[in-house]
XYZ file of C-alpha atoms in Angstrom:
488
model
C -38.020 28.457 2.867
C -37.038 28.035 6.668
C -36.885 30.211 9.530
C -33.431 31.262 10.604
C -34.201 29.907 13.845
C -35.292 26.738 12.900
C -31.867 26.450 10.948
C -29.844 26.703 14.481
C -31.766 24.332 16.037
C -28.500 22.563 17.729
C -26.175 25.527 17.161
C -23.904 26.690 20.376
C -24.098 30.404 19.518
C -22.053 32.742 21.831
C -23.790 36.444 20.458
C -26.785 37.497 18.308
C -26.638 40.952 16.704
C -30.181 41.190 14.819
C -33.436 39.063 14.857
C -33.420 35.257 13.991
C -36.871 35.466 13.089
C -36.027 36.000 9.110
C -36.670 33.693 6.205
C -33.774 31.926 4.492
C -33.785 30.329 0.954
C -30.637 29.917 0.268
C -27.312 28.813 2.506
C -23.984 29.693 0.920
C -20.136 29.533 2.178
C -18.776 31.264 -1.041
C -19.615 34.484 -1.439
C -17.341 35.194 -4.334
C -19.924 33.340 -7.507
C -23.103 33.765 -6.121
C -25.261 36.900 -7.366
C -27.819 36.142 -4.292
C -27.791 34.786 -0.788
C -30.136 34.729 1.916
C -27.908 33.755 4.574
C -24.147 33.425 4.418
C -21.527 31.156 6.791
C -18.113 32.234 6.516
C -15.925 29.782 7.134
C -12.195 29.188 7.405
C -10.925 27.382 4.664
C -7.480 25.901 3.656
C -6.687 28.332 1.015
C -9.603 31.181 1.933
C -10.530 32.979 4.869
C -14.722 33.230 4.256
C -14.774 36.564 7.012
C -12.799 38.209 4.226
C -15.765 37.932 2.222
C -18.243 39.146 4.313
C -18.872 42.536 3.066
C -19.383 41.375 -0.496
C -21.766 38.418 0.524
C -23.654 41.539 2.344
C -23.598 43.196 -0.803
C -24.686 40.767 -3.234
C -27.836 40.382 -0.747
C -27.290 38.517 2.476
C -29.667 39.396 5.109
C -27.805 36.866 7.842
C -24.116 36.355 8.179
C -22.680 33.104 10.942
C -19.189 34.070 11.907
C -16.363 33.224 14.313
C -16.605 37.158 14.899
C -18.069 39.903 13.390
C -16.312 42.793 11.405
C -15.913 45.479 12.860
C -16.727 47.813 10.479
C -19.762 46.274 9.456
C -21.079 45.967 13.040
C -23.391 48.907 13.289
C -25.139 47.451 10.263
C -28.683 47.431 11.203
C -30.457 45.629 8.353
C -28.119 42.594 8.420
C -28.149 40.156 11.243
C -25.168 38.634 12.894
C -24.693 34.977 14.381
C -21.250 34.790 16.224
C -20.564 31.245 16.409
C -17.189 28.911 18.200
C -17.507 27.086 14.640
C -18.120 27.849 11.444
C -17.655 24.300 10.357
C -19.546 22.793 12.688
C -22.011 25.301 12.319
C -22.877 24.777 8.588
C -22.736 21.124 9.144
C -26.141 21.386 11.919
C -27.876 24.111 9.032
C -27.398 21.828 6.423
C -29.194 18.960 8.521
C -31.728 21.108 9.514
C -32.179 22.715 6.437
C -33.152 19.199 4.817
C -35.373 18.414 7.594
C -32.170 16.095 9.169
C -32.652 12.933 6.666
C -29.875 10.989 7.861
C -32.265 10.456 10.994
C -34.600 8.349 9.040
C -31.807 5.560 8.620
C -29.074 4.048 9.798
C -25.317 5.664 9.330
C -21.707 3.650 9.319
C -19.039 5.350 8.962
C -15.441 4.164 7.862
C -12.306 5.686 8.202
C -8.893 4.564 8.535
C -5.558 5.234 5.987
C -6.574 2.342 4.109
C -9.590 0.113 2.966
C -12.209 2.629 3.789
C -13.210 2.209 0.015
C -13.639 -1.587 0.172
C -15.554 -2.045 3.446
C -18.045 0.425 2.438
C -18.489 -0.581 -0.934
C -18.321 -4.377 0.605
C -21.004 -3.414 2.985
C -23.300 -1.402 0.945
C -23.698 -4.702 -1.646
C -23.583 -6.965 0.870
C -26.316 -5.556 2.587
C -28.410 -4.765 -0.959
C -27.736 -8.686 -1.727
C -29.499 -9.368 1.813
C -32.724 -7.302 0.475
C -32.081 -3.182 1.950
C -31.743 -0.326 0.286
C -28.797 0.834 0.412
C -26.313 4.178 0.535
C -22.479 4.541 -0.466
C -20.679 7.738 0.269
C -17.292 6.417 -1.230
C -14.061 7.853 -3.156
C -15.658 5.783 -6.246
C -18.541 6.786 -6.323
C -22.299 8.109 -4.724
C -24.979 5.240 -4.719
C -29.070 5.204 -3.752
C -29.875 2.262 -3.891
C -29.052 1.421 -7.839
C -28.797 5.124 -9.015
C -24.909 6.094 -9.193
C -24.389 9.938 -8.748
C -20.998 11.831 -9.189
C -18.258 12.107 -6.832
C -15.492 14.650 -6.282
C -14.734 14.208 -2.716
C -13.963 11.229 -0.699
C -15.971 13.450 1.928
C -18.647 15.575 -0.152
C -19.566 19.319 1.603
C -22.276 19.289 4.073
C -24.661 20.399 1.649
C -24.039 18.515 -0.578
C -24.011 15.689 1.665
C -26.940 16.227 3.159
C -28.962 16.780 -0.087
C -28.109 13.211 -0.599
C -28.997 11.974 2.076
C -32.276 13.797 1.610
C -32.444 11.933 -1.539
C -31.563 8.656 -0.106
C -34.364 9.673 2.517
C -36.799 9.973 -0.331
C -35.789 6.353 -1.820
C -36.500 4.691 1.308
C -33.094 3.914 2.016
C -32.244 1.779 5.548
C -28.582 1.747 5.374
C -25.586 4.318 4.549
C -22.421 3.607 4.141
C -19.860 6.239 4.177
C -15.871 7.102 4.072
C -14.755 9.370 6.126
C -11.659 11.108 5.707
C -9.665 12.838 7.782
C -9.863 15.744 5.919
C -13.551 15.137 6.321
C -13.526 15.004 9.740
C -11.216 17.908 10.542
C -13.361 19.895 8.340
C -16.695 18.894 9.972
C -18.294 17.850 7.247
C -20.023 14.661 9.447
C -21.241 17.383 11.630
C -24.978 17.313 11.871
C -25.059 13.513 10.869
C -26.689 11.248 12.662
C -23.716 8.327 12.876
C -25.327 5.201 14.350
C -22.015 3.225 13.646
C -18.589 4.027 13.000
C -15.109 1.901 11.512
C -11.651 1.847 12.148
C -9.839 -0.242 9.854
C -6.013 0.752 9.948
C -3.434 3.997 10.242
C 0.031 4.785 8.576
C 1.513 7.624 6.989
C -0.425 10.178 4.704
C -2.158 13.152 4.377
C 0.896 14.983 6.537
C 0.718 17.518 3.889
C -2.960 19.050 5.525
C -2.222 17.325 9.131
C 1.106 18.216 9.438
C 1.946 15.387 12.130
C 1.118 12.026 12.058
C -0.766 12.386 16.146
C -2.477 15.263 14.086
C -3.452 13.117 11.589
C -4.389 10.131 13.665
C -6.732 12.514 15.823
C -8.683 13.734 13.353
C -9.621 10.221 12.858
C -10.219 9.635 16.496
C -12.653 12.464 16.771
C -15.421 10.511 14.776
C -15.111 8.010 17.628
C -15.475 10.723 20.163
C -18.057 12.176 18.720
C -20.428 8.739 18.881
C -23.406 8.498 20.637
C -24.319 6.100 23.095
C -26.669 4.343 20.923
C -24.020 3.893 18.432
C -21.244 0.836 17.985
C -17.484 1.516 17.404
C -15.631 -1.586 15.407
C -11.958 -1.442 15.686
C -9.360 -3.353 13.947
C -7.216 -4.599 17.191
C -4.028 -5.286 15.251
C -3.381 -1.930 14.834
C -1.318 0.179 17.164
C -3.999 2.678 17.151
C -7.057 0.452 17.223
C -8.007 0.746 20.808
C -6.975 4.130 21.095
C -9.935 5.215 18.972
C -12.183 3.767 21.001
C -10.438 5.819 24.168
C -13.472 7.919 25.506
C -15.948 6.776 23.209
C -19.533 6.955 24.470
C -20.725 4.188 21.831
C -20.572 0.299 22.438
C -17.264 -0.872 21.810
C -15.766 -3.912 19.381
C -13.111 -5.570 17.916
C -12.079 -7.451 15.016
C -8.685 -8.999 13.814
C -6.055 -11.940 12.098
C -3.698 -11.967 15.098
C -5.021 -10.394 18.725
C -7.769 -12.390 20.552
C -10.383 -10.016 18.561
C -14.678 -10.030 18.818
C -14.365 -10.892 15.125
C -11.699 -13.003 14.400
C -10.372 -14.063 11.217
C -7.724 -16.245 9.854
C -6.074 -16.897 6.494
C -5.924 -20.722 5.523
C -5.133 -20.631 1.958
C -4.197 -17.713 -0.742
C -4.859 -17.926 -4.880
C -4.417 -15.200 -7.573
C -8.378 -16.446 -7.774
C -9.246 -16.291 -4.035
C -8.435 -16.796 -0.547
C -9.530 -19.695 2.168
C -10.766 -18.256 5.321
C -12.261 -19.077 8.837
C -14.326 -16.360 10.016
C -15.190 -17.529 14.165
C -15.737 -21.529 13.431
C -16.700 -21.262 9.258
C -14.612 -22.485 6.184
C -15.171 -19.633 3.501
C -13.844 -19.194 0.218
C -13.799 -15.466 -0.842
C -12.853 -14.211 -4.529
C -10.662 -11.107 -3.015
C -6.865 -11.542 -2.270
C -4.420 -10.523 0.450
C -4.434 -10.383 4.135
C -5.593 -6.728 3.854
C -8.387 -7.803 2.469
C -9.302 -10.368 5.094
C -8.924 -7.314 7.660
C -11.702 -5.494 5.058
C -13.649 -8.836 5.656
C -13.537 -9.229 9.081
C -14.685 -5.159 9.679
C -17.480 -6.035 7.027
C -18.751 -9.082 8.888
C -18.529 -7.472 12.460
C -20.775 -4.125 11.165
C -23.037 -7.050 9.589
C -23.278 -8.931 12.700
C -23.870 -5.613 14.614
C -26.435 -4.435 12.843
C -28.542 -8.013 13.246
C -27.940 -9.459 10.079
C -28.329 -13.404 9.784
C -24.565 -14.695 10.168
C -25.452 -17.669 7.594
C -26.600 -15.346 5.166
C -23.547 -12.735 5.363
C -21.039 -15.719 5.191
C -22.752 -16.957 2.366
C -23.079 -13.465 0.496
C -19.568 -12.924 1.498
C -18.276 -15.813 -0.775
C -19.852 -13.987 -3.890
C -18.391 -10.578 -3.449
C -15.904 -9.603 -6.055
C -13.174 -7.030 -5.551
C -13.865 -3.739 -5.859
C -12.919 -2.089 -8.418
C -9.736 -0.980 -8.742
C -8.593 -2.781 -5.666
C -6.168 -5.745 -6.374
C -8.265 -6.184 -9.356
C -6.389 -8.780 -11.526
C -6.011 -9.863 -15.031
C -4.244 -12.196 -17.214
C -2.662 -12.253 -20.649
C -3.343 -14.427 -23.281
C 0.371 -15.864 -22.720
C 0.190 -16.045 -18.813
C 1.323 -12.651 -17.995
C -0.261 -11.041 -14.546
C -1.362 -7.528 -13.831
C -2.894 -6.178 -10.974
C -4.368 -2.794 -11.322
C -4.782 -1.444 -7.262
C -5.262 1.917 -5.704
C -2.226 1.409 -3.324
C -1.031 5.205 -3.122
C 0.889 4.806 0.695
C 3.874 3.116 2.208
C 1.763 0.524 4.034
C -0.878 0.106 1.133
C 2.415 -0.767 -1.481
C 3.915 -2.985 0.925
C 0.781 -4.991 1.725
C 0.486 -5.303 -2.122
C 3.768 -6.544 -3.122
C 3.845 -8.862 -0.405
C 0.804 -10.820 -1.027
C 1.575 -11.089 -4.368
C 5.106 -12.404 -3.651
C 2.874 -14.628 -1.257
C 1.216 -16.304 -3.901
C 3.130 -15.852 -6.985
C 5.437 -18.720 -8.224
C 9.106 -18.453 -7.004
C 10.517 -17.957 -10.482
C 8.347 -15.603 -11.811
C 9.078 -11.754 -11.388
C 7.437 -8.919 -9.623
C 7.795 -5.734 -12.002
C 5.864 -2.712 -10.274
C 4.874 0.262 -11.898
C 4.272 3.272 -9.627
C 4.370 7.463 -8.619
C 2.951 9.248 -6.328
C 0.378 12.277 -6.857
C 1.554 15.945 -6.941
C 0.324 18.461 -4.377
C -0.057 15.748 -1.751
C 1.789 14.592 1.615
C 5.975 14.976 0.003
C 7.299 13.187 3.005
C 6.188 9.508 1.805
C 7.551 9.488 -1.504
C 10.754 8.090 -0.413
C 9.160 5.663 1.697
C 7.533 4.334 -1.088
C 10.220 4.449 -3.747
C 12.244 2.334 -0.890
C 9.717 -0.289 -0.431
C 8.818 -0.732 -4.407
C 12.671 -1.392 -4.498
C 12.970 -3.620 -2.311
C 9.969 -5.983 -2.862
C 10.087 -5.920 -6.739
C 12.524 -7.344 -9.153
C 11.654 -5.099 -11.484
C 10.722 -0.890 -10.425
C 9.188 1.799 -13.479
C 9.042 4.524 -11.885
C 6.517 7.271 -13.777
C 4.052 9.744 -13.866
C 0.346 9.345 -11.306
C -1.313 12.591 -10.791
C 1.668 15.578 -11.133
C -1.525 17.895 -10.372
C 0.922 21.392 -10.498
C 3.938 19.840 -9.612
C 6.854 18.821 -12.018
C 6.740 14.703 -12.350
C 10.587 14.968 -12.340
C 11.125 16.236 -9.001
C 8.741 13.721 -7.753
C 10.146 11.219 -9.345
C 13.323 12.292 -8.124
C 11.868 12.498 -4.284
C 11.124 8.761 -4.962
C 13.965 7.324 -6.203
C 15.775 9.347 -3.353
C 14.620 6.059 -0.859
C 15.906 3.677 -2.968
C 18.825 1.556 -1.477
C 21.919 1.876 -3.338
C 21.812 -2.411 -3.556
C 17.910 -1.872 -5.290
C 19.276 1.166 -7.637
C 19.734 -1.089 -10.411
C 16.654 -2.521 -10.438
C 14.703 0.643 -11.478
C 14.213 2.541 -14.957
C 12.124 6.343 -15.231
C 9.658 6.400 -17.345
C 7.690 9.680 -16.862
C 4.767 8.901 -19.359
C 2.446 6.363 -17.787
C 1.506 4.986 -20.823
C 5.133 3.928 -21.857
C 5.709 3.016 -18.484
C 2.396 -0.152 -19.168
C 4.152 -0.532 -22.352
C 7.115 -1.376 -21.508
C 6.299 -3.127 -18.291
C 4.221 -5.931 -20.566
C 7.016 -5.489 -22.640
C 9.520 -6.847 -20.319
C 7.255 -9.409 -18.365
C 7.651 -13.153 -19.503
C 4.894 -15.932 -18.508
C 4.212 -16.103 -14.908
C 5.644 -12.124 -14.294
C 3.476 -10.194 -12.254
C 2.792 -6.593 -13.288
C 1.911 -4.335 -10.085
C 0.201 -1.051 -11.736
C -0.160 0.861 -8.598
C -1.761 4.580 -7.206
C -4.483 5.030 -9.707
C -6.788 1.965 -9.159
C -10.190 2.794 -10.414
C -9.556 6.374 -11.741
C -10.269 6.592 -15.373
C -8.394 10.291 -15.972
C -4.697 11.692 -15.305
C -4.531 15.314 -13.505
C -1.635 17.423 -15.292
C -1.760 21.299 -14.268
C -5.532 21.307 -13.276
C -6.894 19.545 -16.714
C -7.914 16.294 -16.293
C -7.174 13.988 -19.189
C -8.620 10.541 -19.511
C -6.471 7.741 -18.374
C -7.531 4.332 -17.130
C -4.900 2.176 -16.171
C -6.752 -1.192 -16.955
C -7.924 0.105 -19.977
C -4.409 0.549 -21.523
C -3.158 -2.648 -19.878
C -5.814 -4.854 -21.628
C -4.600 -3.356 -24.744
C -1.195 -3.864 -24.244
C -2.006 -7.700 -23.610
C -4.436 -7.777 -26.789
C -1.085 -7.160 -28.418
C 0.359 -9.952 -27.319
C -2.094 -12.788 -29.067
């Protein structure tokens, strides 16, 4: 139980209607299944106005209600009190800190964003930095780690409650570093807010999400405002390769650095030799051999090094643990049949991501062996890269099945049909629809002949398939090792 007042500790609030001096037990933003609530944030949501809900959260017992602005009709209520607030977001995000006694304080915070690899450099850095003796956090799209307990994950981004309960658990377990995603819907949403962020990651930007941002400067601000948002005592690692990089850093309070293959970078990298088992690198003046693939991953390398570095780890030791990471899972994460047939099972669910895919592999495959890619895209997302995607599968496979990823509400046809829509007329004969994903394996290892590399892309390390809000179970690897079994 806590204070109302102790709860805006931190809070810009523009009017009070009431006294703060009440106790609150419970914090809610959704009125609509909860039978009691001491104190109730409405919010503006996606699908939901929460100020639409105001009466009935007053109803089913709230005491306290933070708004952009108050009802008018409920104004002249004298038993409830009324918080008028500039954001609701922003506002839950400081409660929710305060509320668990701000935990993130009693550790150190990094947080990664970017359109792709946020999922490998914090899941690099959060064993990486376990291997060198801490306990350790993971906010990822995988999954929720402290220290060697997994928890569930539904968001890339949890709520702030729910984030902060974890981090009040992590608290409790004596955790020293946190490693976190942050999406732009994350950010946008303020669901950082009230986190102490002593570190933050760019790692790239191209097209997604355009569905929620509506414009790609949209989009790219959202990420942005984590950098703006920095401390001073914080760092800011950008990758300087990218057309954005430096303009995250633009305005940022925190202490600035770089890291990159081709641009005279803080942390600089280059590629000396690529495997299907591995890649040669030189991080500064050191000869490394690393288990992951592709030059995207030596960009995930680099960022994971330079946080290392910043955050005083010995270099010896990080280049050392470094060499014993293995790929995260679902992330170029590679196989091999019985009779010599590849597959690589990766998340790649954007233009960029599917290009930087197919073109390591047709780096290091052999120059007679095929590429046959199997790929969608998910329903209810960001329309406008589907036949940016279907274009560049086309072009940089020999062989395209194009199926089924997560249709969510939407029909798998007409996305199907949005992807094929990119396809060069020269590339149209390379492709065959196959909406069941299943099939699609099947007759992918069908096809494939010793040597053939089998791209399985957009579903990485998922193990279920969303169809019209069920979710079924469907792992991609799963059913590819089984396919191959039937091959001996």
């Amino acid at each position: 139980m806590k204070e109302l007042k102790e709860l805006l500790y931190g809070v810009s609030i523009e009017a009070v209607q009431g006294s703060t001096a009440v106790q609150v037990n419970q914090v809610n933003t959704d009125s609509r299944n909860v039978e009691y609530q001491d104190l109730f944030i409405a919010v503006k949501g996606v699908a939901f106005d929460g100020h639409q809900f105001i009466k009935k959260a007053i109803e089913n017992g709230a005491s306290s209600i933070i708004c952009e602005h108050i009802p008018s009709s409920l104004s002249d209520n004298s038993k409830v009190t009324f918080i008028r607030v500039n954001d609701s977001r922003k506002t839950y995000g400081i409660i929710a800190s305060n509320f668990f006694d701000k935990p993130s304080s009693a550790f150190k915070v990094v947080a990664i964003t970017g359109t792709n690899g946020k999922t490998s450099v914090s899941s690099m850095l959060f064993t990486l930095f376990q291997k060198l003796g801490h306990t350790c956090g993971l906010v990822s799209t995988i999954d929720i780690r402290v220290g060697t307990e997994v928890l569930n994950t539904t968001h890339t981004t949890p709520d702030a409650m729910q984030l902060q309960e974890v981090f009040l658990q992590m608290k409790s377990k004596g955790v020293t570093y946190c490693f976190m995603e942050a999406s732009s819907h994350g950010i946008h949403q303020s669901r950082l807010s009230g986190i102490d962020v002593d570190g933050a990651v760019f790692t790239n930007l191209t097209q997604d999400h355009l569905d929620y941002h509506k414009t790609f400067s949209q989009y790219r601000d959202a990420k942005k405002t984590l950098f703006d948002q920095l401390a001073s005592s914080a760092f800011a690692l950008t990758n300087l390769d990218d057309k954005n990089g430096l303009y995250m850093l633009q305005n940022s309070k925190a202490t600035t650095h770089t890291y990159g293959l081709k641009n005279h970078a803080d942390v600089k990298i280059h590629i000396l030799e690529q495997q299907f088992s591995g890649t040669l690198l030189r991080i500064e003046n050191h000869e490394i051999w690393v288990k992951l693939v592709g030059e995207f991953n030596a960009y995930n390398l680099a960022a994971v090094y330079g946080v290392a570095v910043e955050l005083g780890a010995d270099k010896e030791e990080v280049l050392k643990e470094l060499s014993l990471l293995e790929p995260v899972k679902g992330r170029f994460e590679f196989i091999t049949s019985s009779n010599g047939i590849k597959a690589v099972i990766d998340y790649a669910h954007t233009p960029d991501a599917i290009e930087n895919i197919l073109t390591t592999i047709k780096t290091i495959k052999n120059r007679d062996n095929r590429v046959i890619t199997l790929m969608g895209c998910g329903g209810n997302r960001d329309q406008s890269k589907r036949s940016l995607m279907g274009k560049i599968a086309a072009t940089l496979s020999d062989d395209v099945f194009f199926t089924s990823d997560n249709p969510r509400d939407e029909d798998p046809k007409e996305i199907i049909e949005q992807i094929i829509s990119g396809v060069r007329t020269s590339d149209r004969h390379k492709y065959d629809i196959v909406i069941d994903r299943k099939e699609a394996i099947q007759r992918a290892v069908k096809i494939a002949q010793p040597g053939d590399v089998i791209l399985i892309a957009g579903k990485g390390h998922e193990t279920y398939q969303e169809i019209k809000g069920e979710k079924q179970h469907f792992d991609d690897l799963e059913i590819t090792k089984n396919e191959f079994a039937k091959l001996n």
